[in-house]
Short mmCIF file of C-alpha atoms and ligand atoms in Angstrom, two decimals:
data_model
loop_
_atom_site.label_atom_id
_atom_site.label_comp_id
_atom_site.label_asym_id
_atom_site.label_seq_id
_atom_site.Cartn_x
_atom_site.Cartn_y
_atom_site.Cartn_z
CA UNK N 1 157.89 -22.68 245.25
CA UNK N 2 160.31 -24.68 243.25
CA UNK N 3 159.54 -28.00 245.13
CA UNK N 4 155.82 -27.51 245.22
CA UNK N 5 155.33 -26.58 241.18
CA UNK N 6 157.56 -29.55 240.36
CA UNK N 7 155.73 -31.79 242.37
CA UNK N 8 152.76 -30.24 241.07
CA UNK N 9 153.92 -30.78 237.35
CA UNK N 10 155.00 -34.87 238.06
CA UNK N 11 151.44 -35.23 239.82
CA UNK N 12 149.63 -33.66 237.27
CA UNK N 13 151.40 -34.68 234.34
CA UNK N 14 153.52 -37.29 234.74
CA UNK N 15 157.13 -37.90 234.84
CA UNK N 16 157.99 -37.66 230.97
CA UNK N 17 158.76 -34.42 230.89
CA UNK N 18 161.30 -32.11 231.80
CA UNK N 19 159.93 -28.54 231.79
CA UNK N 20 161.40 -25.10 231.67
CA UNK N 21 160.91 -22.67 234.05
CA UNK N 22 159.19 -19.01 232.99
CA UNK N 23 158.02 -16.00 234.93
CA UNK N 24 155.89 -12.75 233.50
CA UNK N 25 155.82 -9.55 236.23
CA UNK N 26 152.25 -8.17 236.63
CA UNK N 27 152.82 -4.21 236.12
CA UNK N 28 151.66 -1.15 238.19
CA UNK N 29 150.82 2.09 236.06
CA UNK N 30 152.54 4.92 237.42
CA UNK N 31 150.86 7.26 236.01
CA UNK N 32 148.98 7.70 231.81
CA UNK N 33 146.00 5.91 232.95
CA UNK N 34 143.10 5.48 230.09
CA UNK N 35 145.07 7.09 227.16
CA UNK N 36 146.47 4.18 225.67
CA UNK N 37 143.48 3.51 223.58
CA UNK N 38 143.82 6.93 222.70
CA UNK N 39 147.03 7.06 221.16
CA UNK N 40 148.49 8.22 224.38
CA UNK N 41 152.12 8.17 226.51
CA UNK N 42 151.59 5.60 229.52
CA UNK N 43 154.40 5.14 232.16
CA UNK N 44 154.13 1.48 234.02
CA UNK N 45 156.58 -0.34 235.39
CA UNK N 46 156.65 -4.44 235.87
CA UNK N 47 156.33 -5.44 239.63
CA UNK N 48 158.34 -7.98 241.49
CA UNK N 49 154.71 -10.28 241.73
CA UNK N 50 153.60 -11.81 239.02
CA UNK N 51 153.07 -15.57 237.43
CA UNK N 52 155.77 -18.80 236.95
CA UNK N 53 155.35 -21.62 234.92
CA UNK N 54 157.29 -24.94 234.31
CA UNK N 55 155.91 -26.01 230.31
CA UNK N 56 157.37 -28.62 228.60
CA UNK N 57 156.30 -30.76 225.55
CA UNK N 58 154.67 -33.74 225.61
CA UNK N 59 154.45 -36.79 223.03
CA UNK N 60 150.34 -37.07 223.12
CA UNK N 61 150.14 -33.67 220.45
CA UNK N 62 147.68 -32.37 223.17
CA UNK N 63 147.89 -28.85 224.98
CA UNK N 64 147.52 -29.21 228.31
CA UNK N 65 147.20 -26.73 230.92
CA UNK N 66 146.34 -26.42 234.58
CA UNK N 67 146.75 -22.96 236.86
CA UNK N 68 147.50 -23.95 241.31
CA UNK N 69 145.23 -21.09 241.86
CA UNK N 70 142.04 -21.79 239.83
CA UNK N 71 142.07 -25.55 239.29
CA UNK N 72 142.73 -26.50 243.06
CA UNK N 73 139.32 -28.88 242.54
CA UNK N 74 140.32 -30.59 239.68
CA UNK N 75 143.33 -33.54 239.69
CA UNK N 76 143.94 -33.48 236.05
CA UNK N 77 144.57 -30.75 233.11
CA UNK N 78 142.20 -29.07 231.30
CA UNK N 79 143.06 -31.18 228.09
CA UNK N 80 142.48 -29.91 224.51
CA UNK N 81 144.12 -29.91 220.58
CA UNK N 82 145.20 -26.81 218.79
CA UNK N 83 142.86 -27.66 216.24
CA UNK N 84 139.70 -27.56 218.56
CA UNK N 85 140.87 -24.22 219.67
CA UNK N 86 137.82 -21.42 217.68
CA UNK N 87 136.41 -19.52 220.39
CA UNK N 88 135.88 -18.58 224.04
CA UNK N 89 134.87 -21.22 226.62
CA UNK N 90 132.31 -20.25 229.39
CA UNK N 91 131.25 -22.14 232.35
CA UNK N 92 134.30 -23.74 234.47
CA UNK N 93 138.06 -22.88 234.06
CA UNK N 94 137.44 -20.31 231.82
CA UNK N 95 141.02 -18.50 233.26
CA UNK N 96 142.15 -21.07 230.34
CA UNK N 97 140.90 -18.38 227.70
CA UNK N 98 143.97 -16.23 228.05
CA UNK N 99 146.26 -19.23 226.63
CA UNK N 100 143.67 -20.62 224.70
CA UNK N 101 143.58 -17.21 222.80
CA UNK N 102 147.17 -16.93 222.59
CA UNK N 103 147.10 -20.29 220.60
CA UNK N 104 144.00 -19.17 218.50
CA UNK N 105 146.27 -15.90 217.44
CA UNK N 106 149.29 -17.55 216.79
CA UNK N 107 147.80 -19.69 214.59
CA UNK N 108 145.88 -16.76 212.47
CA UNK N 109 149.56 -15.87 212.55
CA UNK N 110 150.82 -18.68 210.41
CA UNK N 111 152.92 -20.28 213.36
CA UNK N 112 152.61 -23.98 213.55
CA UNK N 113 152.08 -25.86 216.57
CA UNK N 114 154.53 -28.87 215.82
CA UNK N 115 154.01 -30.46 219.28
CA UNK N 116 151.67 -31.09 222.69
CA UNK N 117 152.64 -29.31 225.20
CA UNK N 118 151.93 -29.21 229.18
CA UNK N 119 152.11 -25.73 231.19
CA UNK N 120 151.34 -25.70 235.10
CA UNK N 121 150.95 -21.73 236.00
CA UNK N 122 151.20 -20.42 239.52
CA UNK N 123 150.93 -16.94 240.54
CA UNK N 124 150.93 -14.26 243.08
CA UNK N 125 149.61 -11.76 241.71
CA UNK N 126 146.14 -10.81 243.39
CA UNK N 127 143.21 -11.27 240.90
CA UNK N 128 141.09 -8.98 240.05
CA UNK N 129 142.94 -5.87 241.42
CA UNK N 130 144.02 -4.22 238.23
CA UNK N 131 147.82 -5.59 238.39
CA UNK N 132 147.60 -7.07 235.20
CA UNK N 133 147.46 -11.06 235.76
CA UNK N 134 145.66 -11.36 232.69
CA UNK N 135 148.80 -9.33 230.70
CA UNK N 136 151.05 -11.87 232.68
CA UNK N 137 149.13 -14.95 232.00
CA UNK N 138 149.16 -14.00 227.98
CA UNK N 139 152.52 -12.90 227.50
CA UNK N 140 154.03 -15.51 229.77
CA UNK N 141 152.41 -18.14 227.30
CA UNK N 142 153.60 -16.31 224.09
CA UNK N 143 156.79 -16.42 225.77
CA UNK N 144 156.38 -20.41 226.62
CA UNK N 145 155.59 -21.70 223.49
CA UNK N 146 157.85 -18.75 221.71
CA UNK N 147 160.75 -20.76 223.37
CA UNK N 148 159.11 -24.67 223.29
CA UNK N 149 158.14 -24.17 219.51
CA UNK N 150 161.11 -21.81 218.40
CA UNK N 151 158.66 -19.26 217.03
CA UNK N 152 161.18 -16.74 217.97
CA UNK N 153 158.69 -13.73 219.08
CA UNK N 154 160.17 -10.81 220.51
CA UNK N 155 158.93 -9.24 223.11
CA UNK N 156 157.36 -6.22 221.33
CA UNK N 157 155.77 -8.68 219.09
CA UNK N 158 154.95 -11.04 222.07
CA UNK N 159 152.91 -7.67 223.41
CA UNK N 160 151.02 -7.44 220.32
CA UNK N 161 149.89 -10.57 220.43
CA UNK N 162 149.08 -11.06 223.45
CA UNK N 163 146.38 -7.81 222.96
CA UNK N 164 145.46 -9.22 220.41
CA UNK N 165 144.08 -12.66 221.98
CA UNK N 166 142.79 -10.45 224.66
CA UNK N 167 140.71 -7.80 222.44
CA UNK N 168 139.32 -10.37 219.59
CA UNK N 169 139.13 -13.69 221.69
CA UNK N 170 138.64 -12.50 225.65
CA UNK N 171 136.67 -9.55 224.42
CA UNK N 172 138.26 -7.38 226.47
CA UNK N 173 138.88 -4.42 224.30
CA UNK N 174 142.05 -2.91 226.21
CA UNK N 175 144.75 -0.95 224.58
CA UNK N 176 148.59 -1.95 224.64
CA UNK N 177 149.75 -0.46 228.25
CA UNK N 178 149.68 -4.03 230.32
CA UNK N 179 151.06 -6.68 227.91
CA UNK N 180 153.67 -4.20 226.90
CA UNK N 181 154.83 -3.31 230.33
CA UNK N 182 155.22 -6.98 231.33
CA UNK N 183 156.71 -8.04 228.36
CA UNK N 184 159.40 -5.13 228.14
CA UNK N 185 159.70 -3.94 231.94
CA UNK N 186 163.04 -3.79 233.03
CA UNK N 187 164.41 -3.80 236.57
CA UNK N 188 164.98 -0.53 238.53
CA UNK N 189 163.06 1.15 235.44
CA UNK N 190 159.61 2.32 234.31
CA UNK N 191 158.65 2.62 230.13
CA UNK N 192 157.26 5.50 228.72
CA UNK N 193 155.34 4.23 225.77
CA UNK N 194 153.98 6.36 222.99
CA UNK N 195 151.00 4.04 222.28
CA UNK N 196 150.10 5.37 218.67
CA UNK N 197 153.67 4.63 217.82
CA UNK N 198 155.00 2.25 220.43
CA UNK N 199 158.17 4.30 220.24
CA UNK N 200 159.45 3.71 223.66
CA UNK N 201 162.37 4.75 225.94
CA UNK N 202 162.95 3.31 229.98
CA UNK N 203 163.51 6.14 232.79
CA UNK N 204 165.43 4.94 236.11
CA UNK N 205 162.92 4.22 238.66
CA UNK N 206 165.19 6.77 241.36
CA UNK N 207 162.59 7.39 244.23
CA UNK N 208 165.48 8.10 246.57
CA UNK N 209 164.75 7.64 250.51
CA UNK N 210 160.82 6.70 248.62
CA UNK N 211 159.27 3.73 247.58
CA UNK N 212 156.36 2.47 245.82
CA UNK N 213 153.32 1.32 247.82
CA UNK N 214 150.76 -0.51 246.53
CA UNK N 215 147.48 -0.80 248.49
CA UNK N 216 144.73 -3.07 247.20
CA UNK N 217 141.17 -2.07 247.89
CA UNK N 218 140.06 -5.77 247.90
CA UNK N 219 137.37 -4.51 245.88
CA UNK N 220 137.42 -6.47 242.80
CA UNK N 221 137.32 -4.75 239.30
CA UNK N 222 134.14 -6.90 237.93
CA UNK N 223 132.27 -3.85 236.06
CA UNK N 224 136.17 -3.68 234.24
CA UNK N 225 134.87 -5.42 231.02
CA UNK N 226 131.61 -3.51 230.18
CA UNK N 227 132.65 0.26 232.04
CA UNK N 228 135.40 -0.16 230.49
CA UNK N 229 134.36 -0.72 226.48
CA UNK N 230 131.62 2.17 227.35
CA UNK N 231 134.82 4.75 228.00
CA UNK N 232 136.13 3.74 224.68
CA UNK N 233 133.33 4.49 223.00
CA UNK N 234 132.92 7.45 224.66
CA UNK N 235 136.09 8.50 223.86
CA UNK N 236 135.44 7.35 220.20
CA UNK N 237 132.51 9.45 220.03
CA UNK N 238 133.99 12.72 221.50
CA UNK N 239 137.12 12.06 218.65
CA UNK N 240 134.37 11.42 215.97
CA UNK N 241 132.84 14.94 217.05
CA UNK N 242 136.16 16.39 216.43
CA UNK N 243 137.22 14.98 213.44
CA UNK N 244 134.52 17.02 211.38
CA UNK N 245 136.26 19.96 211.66
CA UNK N 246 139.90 18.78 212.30
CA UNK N 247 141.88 15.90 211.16
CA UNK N 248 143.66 13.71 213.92
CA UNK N 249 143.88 10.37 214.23
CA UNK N 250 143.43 9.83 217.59
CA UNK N 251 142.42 12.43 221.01
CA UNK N 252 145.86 12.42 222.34
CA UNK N 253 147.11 14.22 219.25
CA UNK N 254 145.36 17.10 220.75
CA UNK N 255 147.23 19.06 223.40
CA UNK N 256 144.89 20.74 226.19
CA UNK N 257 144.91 24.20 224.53
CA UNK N 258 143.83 22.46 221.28
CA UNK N 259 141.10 20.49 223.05
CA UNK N 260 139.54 23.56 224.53
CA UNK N 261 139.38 25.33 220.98
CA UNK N 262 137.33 22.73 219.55
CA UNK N 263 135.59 21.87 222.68
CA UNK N 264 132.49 23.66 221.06
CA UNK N 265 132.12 20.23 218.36
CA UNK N 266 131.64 18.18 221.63
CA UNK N 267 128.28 18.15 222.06
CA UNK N 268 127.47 15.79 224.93
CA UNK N 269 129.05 17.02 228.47
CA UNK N 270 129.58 13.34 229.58
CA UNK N 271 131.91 12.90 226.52
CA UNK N 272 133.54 16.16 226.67
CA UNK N 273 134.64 14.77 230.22
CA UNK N 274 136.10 11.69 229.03
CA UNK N 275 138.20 13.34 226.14
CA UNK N 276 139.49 16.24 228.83
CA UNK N 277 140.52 13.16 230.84
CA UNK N 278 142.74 11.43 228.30
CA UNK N 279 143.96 14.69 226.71
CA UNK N 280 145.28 16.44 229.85
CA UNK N 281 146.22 12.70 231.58
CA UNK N 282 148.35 12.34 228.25
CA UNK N 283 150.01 15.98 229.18
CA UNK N 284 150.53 14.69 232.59
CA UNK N 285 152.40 11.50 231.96
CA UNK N 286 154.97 13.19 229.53
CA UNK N 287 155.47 15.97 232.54
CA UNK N 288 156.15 13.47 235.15
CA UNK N 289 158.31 11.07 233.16
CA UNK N 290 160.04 14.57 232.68
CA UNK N 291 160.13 15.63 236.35
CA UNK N 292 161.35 11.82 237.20
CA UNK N 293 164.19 12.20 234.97
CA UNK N 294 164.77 15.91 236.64
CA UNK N 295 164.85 14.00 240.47
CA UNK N 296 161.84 16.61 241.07
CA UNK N 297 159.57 13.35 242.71
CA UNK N 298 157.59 15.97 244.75
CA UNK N 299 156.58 16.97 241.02
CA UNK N 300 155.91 13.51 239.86
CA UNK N 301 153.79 13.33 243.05
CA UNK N 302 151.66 16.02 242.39
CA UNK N 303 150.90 14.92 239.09
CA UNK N 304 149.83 11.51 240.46
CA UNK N 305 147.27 13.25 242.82
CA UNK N 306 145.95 14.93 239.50
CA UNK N 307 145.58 12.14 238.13
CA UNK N 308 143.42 10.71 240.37
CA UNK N 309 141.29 13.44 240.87
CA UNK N 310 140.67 13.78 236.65
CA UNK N 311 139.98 9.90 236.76
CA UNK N 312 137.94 10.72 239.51
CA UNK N 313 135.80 13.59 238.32
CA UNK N 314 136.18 13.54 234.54
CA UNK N 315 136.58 10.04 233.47
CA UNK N 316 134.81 8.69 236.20
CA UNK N 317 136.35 5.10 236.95
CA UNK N 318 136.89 5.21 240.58
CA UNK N 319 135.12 3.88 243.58
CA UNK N 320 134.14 5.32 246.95
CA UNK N 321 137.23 2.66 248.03
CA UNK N 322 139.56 4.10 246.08
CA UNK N 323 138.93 7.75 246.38
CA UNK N 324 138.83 7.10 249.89
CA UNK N 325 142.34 5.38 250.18
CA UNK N 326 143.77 8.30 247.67
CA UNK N 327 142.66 11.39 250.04
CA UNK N 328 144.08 9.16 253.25
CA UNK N 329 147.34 9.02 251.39
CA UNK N 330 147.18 12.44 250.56
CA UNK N 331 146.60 13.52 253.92
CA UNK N 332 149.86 10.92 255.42
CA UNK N 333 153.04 12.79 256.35
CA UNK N 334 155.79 11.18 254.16
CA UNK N 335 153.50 10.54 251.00
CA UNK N 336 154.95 11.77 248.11
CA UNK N 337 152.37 11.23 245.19
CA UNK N 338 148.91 8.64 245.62
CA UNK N 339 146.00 7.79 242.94
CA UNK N 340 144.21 5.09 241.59
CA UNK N 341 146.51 2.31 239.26
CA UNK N 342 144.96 0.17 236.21
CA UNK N 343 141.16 0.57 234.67
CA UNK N 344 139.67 1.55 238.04
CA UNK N 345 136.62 0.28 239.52
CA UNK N 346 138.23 -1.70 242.02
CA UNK N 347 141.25 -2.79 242.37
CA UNK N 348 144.69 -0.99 243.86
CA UNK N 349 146.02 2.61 244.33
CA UNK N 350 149.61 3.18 243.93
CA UNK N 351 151.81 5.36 246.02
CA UNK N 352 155.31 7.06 247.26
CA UNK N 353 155.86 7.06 250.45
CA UNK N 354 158.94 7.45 252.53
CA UNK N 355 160.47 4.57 252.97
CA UNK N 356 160.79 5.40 257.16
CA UNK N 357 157.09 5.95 257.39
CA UNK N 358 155.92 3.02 255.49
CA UNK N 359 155.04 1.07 257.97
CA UNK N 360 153.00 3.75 259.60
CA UNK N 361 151.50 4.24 256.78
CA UNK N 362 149.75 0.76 255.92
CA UNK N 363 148.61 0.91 259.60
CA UNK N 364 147.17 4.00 260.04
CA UNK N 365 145.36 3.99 256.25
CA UNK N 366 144.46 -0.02 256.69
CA UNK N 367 142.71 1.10 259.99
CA UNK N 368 141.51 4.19 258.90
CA UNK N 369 140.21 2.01 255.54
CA UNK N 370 138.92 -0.64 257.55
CA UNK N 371 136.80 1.62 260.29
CA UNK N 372 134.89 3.76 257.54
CA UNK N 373 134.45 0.73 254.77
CA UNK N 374 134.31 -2.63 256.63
CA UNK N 375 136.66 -3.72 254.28
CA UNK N 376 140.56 -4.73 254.79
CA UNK N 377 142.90 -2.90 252.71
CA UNK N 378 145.93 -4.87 251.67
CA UNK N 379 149.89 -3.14 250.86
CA UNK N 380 152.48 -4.73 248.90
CA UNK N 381 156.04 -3.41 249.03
CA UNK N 382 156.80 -3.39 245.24
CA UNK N 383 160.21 -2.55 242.97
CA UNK N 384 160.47 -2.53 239.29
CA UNK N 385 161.17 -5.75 237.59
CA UNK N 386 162.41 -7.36 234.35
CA UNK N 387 159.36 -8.58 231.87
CA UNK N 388 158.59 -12.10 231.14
CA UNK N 389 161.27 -14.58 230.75
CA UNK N 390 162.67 -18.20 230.95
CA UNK N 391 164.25 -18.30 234.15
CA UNK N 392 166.75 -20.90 235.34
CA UNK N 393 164.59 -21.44 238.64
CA UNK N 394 161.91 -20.29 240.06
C1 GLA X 1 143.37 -1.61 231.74
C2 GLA X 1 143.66 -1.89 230.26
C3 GLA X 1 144.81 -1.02 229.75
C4 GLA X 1 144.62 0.44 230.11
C5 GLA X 1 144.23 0.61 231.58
C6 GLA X 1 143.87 2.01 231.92
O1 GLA X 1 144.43 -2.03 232.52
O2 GLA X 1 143.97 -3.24 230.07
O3 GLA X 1 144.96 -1.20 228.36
O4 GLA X 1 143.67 1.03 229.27
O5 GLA X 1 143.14 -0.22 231.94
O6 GLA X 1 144.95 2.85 231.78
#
């Protein structure tokens, strides 16, 4: 890779510049799924794929950027100046937006862009299957021109902002969970977040004679954007309801019992659904974090397969795919724990699975997969990594 993005860089850019090297993990949720825009506890870990980059600056004042896995057509940079940078592009290249929006809130932040710079990204992280490339691709440039520019972000910070560009300038309104995990993953660890505080503490990632399987569903997440926004304001509504009669700031501040009391000021079944979803997933991510830390991973495991089914039948943000690739898991000798990972509609489940049978076990469920959908399932072999970084090579 080292050879070919250098290359890359001299081709696209020239030879006056001698770039850095960076690299932001993508991040699988483990399990806290759709309660950290409800003031929730997630537990994701950063993944061994994710995005590289070689930036440097350049003496032309310009920003220029260009990605080896969208911009394969074009032989020069998508070329603009911090100043032009306002809104959202649409139309071609429009993966730019995620550094283009870093940019636009760094600026609103008072940081000054004293010099052009030229970034070449290259990842491996599939797209679209809920692994987090756009987390990677925002928090890997905060982290670029954080260490170009000397802004000196830190990697909390770097999280923040990199939300933030995705919320008010993608217009994706996602909570913290992603940019946070691959900003302050660490290897052989997952983070439990709280995400109304972002208090935050790292659990070893001990699955013993286990590890983590990740099977894509090659189904794309495209409805992510606009299902997505509707749960929030579903969940918004439901908290509304709520508030009335009792004062919390957000639905995870109710515990189960608590949610059943005031059930009653709930009036709309759908939304009632939602809120049971984020109150009881909220429960079940502080219990398995706690059974993790206990070496009870049969636990952990079973609260994964709740998951799924709540995200299933309450929430409602899986797919026939997915639901069909979480029961085959369930079913597999040597699977410890198996449900949907990320905002659902598409994208990948995430599993334990003895190591010994693993193998077997992206056979028998890519067959299986394959047979009743017509699709082919893929599985990546996955530990827990470090968040983004310079790195001395890639
Ligand atoms: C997407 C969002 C996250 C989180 C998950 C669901 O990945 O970007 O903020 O809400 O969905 O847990």
């Amino acid at each position: 890779m080292t050879d070919t993005m250098s290359t890359a860089f001299t081709r696209i850019f020239g030879s006056g510049t001698q770039p850095e090297a960076f690299f932001s993990p993508g991040r699988v949720n483990l399990i806290g799924e759709h309660t950290d825009h409800e003031g929730g506890y997630v537990f994701p870990c950063a993944i061994d794929f994710g995005i590289s980059a070689l930036a440097g600056k350049n003496d032309s004042g310009t920003l220029r950027l260009y990605s080896m896995n969208f911009d394969g057509e074009y032989s020069s940079p998508f070329e603009t100046t911090y100043s032009d940078i306002h809104e959202k592009l649409t139309g071609q290249r429009t993966w730019v937006n995620y550094p283009l929006g870093i940019v636009s809130v760094l600026k609103s932040h008072g940081y000054t862009f004293t010099s052009g710079a030229d970034i070449l990204y290259s990842g491996n992280l599939p797209d679209g299957a809920g692994l987090s490339s756009s987390a990677a691709l925002e928090v890997l440039t905060v982290r670029i021109f954080s260490d170009l520019l000397g802004f000196g972000i830190d990697g909390v910070k770097a999280a923040l902002y990199s939300q933030e560009a995705e919320n008010s300038f993608v217009g994706m309104h996602c909570g913290i969970m992603d940019q946070f995990a691959v900003s302050m993953g660490r290897k052989n660890n997952a983070v439990l977040l709280n995400c109304s505080t972002l208090e935050y503490s790292y659990a070893p990632l001990e699955l013993g004679t286990c590890r983590l399987i990740i099977t894509n569903s090659n189904v794309p997440h495209s409805l992510v954007g606009s299902e997505y926004n509707l749960r929030r304001t579903q969940c918004e509504a439901a908290l509304a309801d709520i508030q009335k009669v009792k004062p919390i700031k957000c639905l995870c501040d109710l515990s189960e019992h608590e949610l059943d009391e005031y059930s009653y000021c709930v009036k709309d079944p759908v939304t009632l659904r939602r809120a049971r979803h984020a109150v009881s997933e909220n429960a079940r991510a502080l219990r398995a974090a706690e059974a993790l830390k206990a070496g009870d991973l049969a636990g952990f495991g079973r609260l994964m397969n709740a998951s799924h089914v709540s995200l299933r039948d309450n929430y409602e943000v899986t797919i026939p795919e997915l639901d069909l690739l979480a029961s085959l898991a369930w079913e597999f000798p040597g699977v410890v724990g198996s449900r949907m990972t990320g905002g659902g509609f598409g994208g990948c489940t995430v599993s334990i699975v003895e190591s010994e049978r693993a193998e077997e076990f992206a056979e028998v469920i890519g067959r299986e997969y394959e047979a009743r959908t017509g699709r082919k399932a893929s599985f990546y072999t996955t530990g827990s990594a470090d968040g983004a970084r310079r790195v001395n090579s890639l």
